[in-house]
Amino acid sequence: MSVNLQMKNEERLVPSGSIFYKVTKRIFDIVFSLVALILLSPILLIISLLIILDDGFPVFFKQKRTGLNGSTFYIYKFRSMKVTNNGSNQKKVYDWKNGVPDDFIFKSTQEFDPNVTKIGRFIRKYSLDELPQFINVLKGEMSIIGPRPEITEITDCYNEYQKQRLLVKPGITGWAQVNGRSEIPHGEKIKYDLYYVANQGFVLDMKIFFKTIVQTLFGKGAI
C-alpha cells in the first residue's frame, strides 16, 4: 500500500472534488446504472428465479443504511439468507460510547454458514447480490463509487472522526472494499474511506472501478 493513511482523530477533512467532477460523476452514475440494469436484466431474472426455486419469496432483501450527511435510506440486495434467518429480523444492539472500536469487524466471509442458501452462497461470492443497488444509484441515494453505506445501528455510535466518512455519497464499491472488503477491521476501513473523502476524483474512481471488476471476477472477499 503506497498511500499514506495516517490521520489523527482531531483532524477534520474537507471533501475533495470540483463541481464539474460531482456533476460528471452523477451523470456517469445514471447512465451506467441504466445500461447495467438493461444489459443485466436476463441475469437479474435468472437470479430471481433461482432464489424462488431455492427458498421461495421474497427475492429482494432491504435494509436501512446511513447515507450522505447522515441521511437514511433502504439498500436493496438479492436475498441470500434463509427466510427465517433474514437479517432484517435480527437487530443487534451496539452501545459503544466513544465511537466504533478499531478492531470491530461487522461480519466475516462465512462460506459454509448454514443460514445462507445455496444460491445465496454463489451470489455472495461473486457479489451478484449487490446488483439491485443500481436502483439505489438511480434514485440518487448511492453512487457507483464511494464508501459502503453502513447500517444505522453502527453509524449511531460514530464519533466525530468516524462521521467524516459520511461527507460523501456512499457507493456500491469503494477504496476500502478494493483493499480488503469485508476482511478488514473497522479502524482500517475508516482510514481508507477518509482517504477517499480527501482524495476523490476521476483517477481514483477509475482505479477503484477496475480493481472491483478484477475482484468480482475472482470472487475475492465478498462484501
mmCIF file of N, CA and C in Angstrom, residues 20-69:
data_model
loop_
_atom_site.group_PDB
_atom_site.id
_atom_site.type_symbol
_atom_site.label_atom_id
_atom_site.label_comp_id
_atom_site.label_asym_id
_atom_site.label_seq_id
_atom_site.Cartn_x
_atom_site.Cartn_y
_atom_site.Cartn_z
ATOM 1 N N PHE A 20 -17.560 20.300 -11.336
ATOM 2 C CA PHE A 20 -17.537 19.556 -12.596
ATOM 3 C C PHE A 20 -17.426 18.058 -12.335
ATOM 4 N N TYR A 21 -16.552 17.684 -11.398
ATOM 5 C CA TYR A 21 -16.385 16.265 -11.044
ATOM 6 C C TYR A 21 -17.682 15.690 -10.493
ATOM 7 N N LYS A 22 -18.338 16.416 -9.595
ATOM 8 C CA LYS A 22 -19.550 15.911 -8.955
ATOM 9 C C LYS A 22 -20.691 15.764 -9.955
ATOM 10 N N VAL A 23 -20.840 16.748 -10.858
ATOM 11 C CA VAL A 23 -21.899 16.673 -11.868
ATOM 12 C C VAL A 23 -21.625 15.526 -12.832
ATOM 13 N N THR A 24 -20.367 15.417 -13.280
ATOM 14 C CA THR A 24 -19.990 14.357 -14.208
ATOM 15 C C THR A 24 -20.160 12.987 -13.576
ATOM 16 N N LYS A 25 -19.825 12.883 -12.304
ATOM 17 C CA LYS A 25 -19.971 11.606 -11.594
ATOM 18 C C LYS A 25 -21.439 11.205 -11.506
ATOM 19 N N ARG A 26 -22.314 12.176 -11.262
ATOM 20 C CA ARG A 26 -23.745 11.865 -11.175
ATOM 21 C C ARG A 26 -24.280 11.412 -12.533
ATOM 22 N N ILE A 27 -23.849 12.066 -13.601
ATOM 23 C CA ILE A 27 -24.273 11.666 -14.944
ATOM 24 C C ILE A 27 -23.790 10.249 -15.244
ATOM 25 N N PHE A 28 -22.530 9.970 -14.877
ATOM 26 C CA PHE A 28 -21.980 8.627 -15.074
ATOM 27 C C PHE A 28 -22.793 7.599 -14.292
ATOM 28 N N ASP A 29 -23.135 7.929 -13.036
ATOM 29 C CA ASP A 29 -23.925 7.017 -12.202
ATOM 30 C C ASP A 29 -25.252 6.667 -12.867
ATOM 31 N N ILE A 30 -25.945 7.676 -13.393
ATOM 32 C CA ILE A 30 -27.256 7.453 -14.004
ATOM 33 C C ILE A 30 -27.131 6.609 -15.267
ATOM 34 N N VAL A 31 -26.209 7.012 -16.154
ATOM 35 C CA VAL A 31 -26.041 6.309 -17.427
ATOM 36 C C VAL A 31 -25.575 4.875 -17.198
ATOM 37 N N PHE A 32 -24.558 4.706 -16.356
ATOM 38 C CA PHE A 32 -24.001 3.371 -16.116
ATOM 39 C C PHE A 32 -25.048 2.457 -15.486
ATOM 40 N N SER A 33 -25.810 2.964 -14.525
ATOM 41 C CA SER A 33 -26.810 2.142 -13.846
ATOM 42 C C SER A 33 -27.920 1.719 -14.794
ATOM 43 N N LEU A 34 -28.378 2.644 -15.624
ATOM 44 C CA LEU A 34 -29.428 2.318 -16.596
ATOM 45 C C LEU A 34 -28.956 1.251 -17.575
ATOM 46 N N VAL A 35 -27.759 1.456 -18.119
ATOM 47 C CA VAL A 35 -27.204 0.496 -19.073
ATOM 48 C C VAL A 35 -26.999 -0.865 -18.404
ATOM 49 N N ALA A 36 -26.466 -0.850 -17.171
ATOM 50 C CA ALA A 36 -26.208 -2.097 -16.451
ATOM 51 C C ALA A 36 -27.501 -2.860 -16.195
ATOM 52 N N LEU A 37 -28.548 -2.168 -15.746
ATOM 53 C CA LEU A 37 -29.816 -2.830 -15.457
ATOM 54 C C LEU A 37 -30.447 -3.418 -16.722
ATOM 55 N N ILE A 38 -30.289 -2.713 -17.843
ATOM 56 C CA ILE A 38 -30.844 -3.211 -19.105
ATOM 57 C C ILE A 38 -30.058 -4.430 -19.597
ATOM 58 N N LEU A 39 -28.736 -4.299 -19.636
ATOM 59 C CA LEU A 39 -27.896 -5.387 -20.150
ATOM 60 C C LEU A 39 -27.928 -6.610 -19.235
ATOM 61 N N LEU A 40 -28.046 -6.363 -17.933
ATOM 62 C CA LEU A 40 -28.018 -7.469 -16.974
ATOM 63 C C LEU A 40 -29.407 -8.026 -16.664
ATOM 64 N N SER A 41 -30.437 -7.488 -17.296
ATOM 65 C CA SER A 41 -31.799 -7.920 -16.984
ATOM 66 C C SER A 41 -32.002 -9.434 -17.105
ATOM 67 N N PRO A 42 -31.413 -10.122 -18.107
ATOM 68 C CA PRO A 42 -31.565 -11.591 -18.137
ATOM 69 C C PRO A 42 -30.938 -12.262 -16.919
ATOM 70 N N ILE A 43 -29.774 -11.765 -16.495
ATOM 71 C CA ILE A 43 -29.106 -12.327 -15.316
ATOM 72 C C ILE A 43 -29.924 -12.042 -14.063
ATOM 73 N N LEU A 44 -30.468 -10.835 -13.958
ATOM 74 C CA LEU A 44 -31.297 -10.478 -12.811
ATOM 75 C C LEU A 44 -32.519 -11.387 -12.728
ATOM 76 N N LEU A 45 -33.100 -11.679 -13.883
ATOM 77 C CA LEU A 45 -34.270 -12.556 -13.918
ATOM 78 C C LEU A 45 -33.903 -13.981 -13.510
ATOM 79 N N ILE A 46 -32.777 -14.471 -14.008
ATOM 80 C CA ILE A 46 -32.332 -15.829 -13.671
ATOM 81 C C ILE A 46 -32.057 -15.954 -12.171
ATOM 82 N N ILE A 47 -31.352 -14.962 -11.619
ATOM 83 C CA ILE A 47 -31.059 -14.990 -10.185
ATOM 84 C C ILE A 47 -32.359 -14.984 -9.384
ATOM 85 N N SER A 48 -33.301 -14.154 -9.804
ATOM 86 C CA SER A 48 -34.590 -14.085 -9.112
ATOM 87 C C SER A 48 -35.291 -15.436 -9.108
ATOM 88 N N LEU A 49 -35.309 -16.086 -10.258
ATOM 89 C CA LEU A 49 -35.957 -17.396 -10.362
ATOM 90 C C LEU A 49 -35.243 -18.444 -9.507
ATOM 91 N N LEU A 50 -33.917 -18.408 -9.489
ATOM 92 C CA LEU A 50 -33.151 -19.369 -8.695
ATOM 93 C C LEU A 50 -33.396 -19.176 -7.197
ATOM 94 N N ILE A 51 -33.525 -17.930 -6.769
ATOM 95 C CA ILE A 51 -33.820 -17.655 -5.360
ATOM 96 C C ILE A 51 -35.190 -18.214 -4.986
ATOM 97 N N ILE A 52 -36.172 -18.007 -5.867
ATOM 98 C CA ILE A 52 -37.528 -18.509 -5.611
ATOM 99 C C ILE A 52 -37.534 -20.037 -5.548
ATOM 100 N N LEU A 53 -36.836 -20.667 -6.493
ATOM 101 C CA LEU A 53 -36.794 -22.133 -6.517
ATOM 102 C C LEU A 53 -36.044 -22.703 -5.316
ATOM 103 N N ASP A 54 -35.041 -21.977 -4.861
ATOM 104 C CA ASP A 54 -34.203 -22.464 -3.762
ATOM 105 C C ASP A 54 -34.869 -22.265 -2.402
ATOM 106 N N ASP A 55 -35.507 -21.095 -2.196
ATOM 107 C CA ASP A 55 -36.023 -20.791 -0.859
ATOM 108 C C ASP A 55 -37.289 -19.939 -0.891
ATOM 109 N N GLY A 56 -37.942 -19.870 -2.053
ATOM 110 C CA GLY A 56 -39.200 -19.130 -2.121
ATOM 111 C C GLY A 56 -39.034 -17.619 -2.143
ATOM 112 N N PHE A 57 -40.107 -16.930 -1.786
ATOM 113 C CA PHE A 57 -40.109 -15.473 -1.736
ATOM 114 C C PHE A 57 -39.702 -14.998 -0.339
ATOM 115 N N PRO A 58 -39.260 -13.737 -0.183
ATOM 116 C CA PRO A 58 -39.100 -12.708 -1.202
ATOM 117 C C PRO A 58 -37.783 -12.848 -1.961
ATOM 118 N N VAL A 59 -37.701 -12.210 -3.101
ATOM 119 C CA VAL A 59 -36.473 -12.235 -3.904
ATOM 120 C C VAL A 59 -35.467 -11.228 -3.359
ATOM 121 N N PHE A 60 -35.984 -10.063 -2.949
ATOM 122 C CA PHE A 60 -35.099 -8.984 -2.511
ATOM 123 C C PHE A 60 -35.055 -8.859 -0.996
ATOM 124 N N PHE A 61 -33.950 -8.328 -0.543
ATOM 125 C CA PHE A 61 -33.741 -8.024 0.866
ATOM 126 C C PHE A 61 -33.433 -6.531 0.953
ATOM 127 N N LYS A 62 -34.094 -5.826 1.845
ATOM 128 C CA LYS A 62 -33.780 -4.410 2.015
ATOM 129 C C LYS A 62 -33.437 -4.129 3.469
ATOM 130 N N GLN A 63 -32.556 -3.182 3.657
ATOM 131 C CA GLN A 63 -32.060 -2.880 4.992
ATOM 132 C C GLN A 63 -31.775 -1.386 5.100
ATOM 133 N N LYS A 64 -32.091 -0.807 6.238
ATOM 134 C CA LYS A 64 -31.875 0.619 6.451
ATOM 135 C C LYS A 64 -30.388 0.915 6.603
ATOM 136 N N ARG A 65 -29.896 1.859 5.823
ATOM 137 C CA ARG A 65 -28.483 2.243 5.857
ATOM 138 C C ARG A 65 -28.356 3.756 6.001
ATOM 139 N N THR A 66 -27.155 4.193 6.370
ATOM 140 C CA THR A 66 -26.872 5.620 6.515
ATOM 141 C C THR A 66 -26.160 6.130 5.276
ATOM 142 N N GLY A 67 -26.661 7.245 4.738
ATOM 143 C CA GLY A 67 -26.107 7.803 3.516
ATOM 144 C C GLY A 67 -25.414 9.129 3.734
ATOM 145 N N LEU A 68 -25.437 9.953 2.701
ATOM 146 C CA LEU A 68 -24.758 11.246 2.707
ATOM 147 C C LEU A 68 -25.245 12.131 3.855
ATOM 148 N N ASN A 69 -24.275 12.654 4.620
ATOM 149 C CA ASN A 69 -24.548 13.576 5.731
ATOM 150 C C ASN A 69 -25.507 13.005 6.775
#
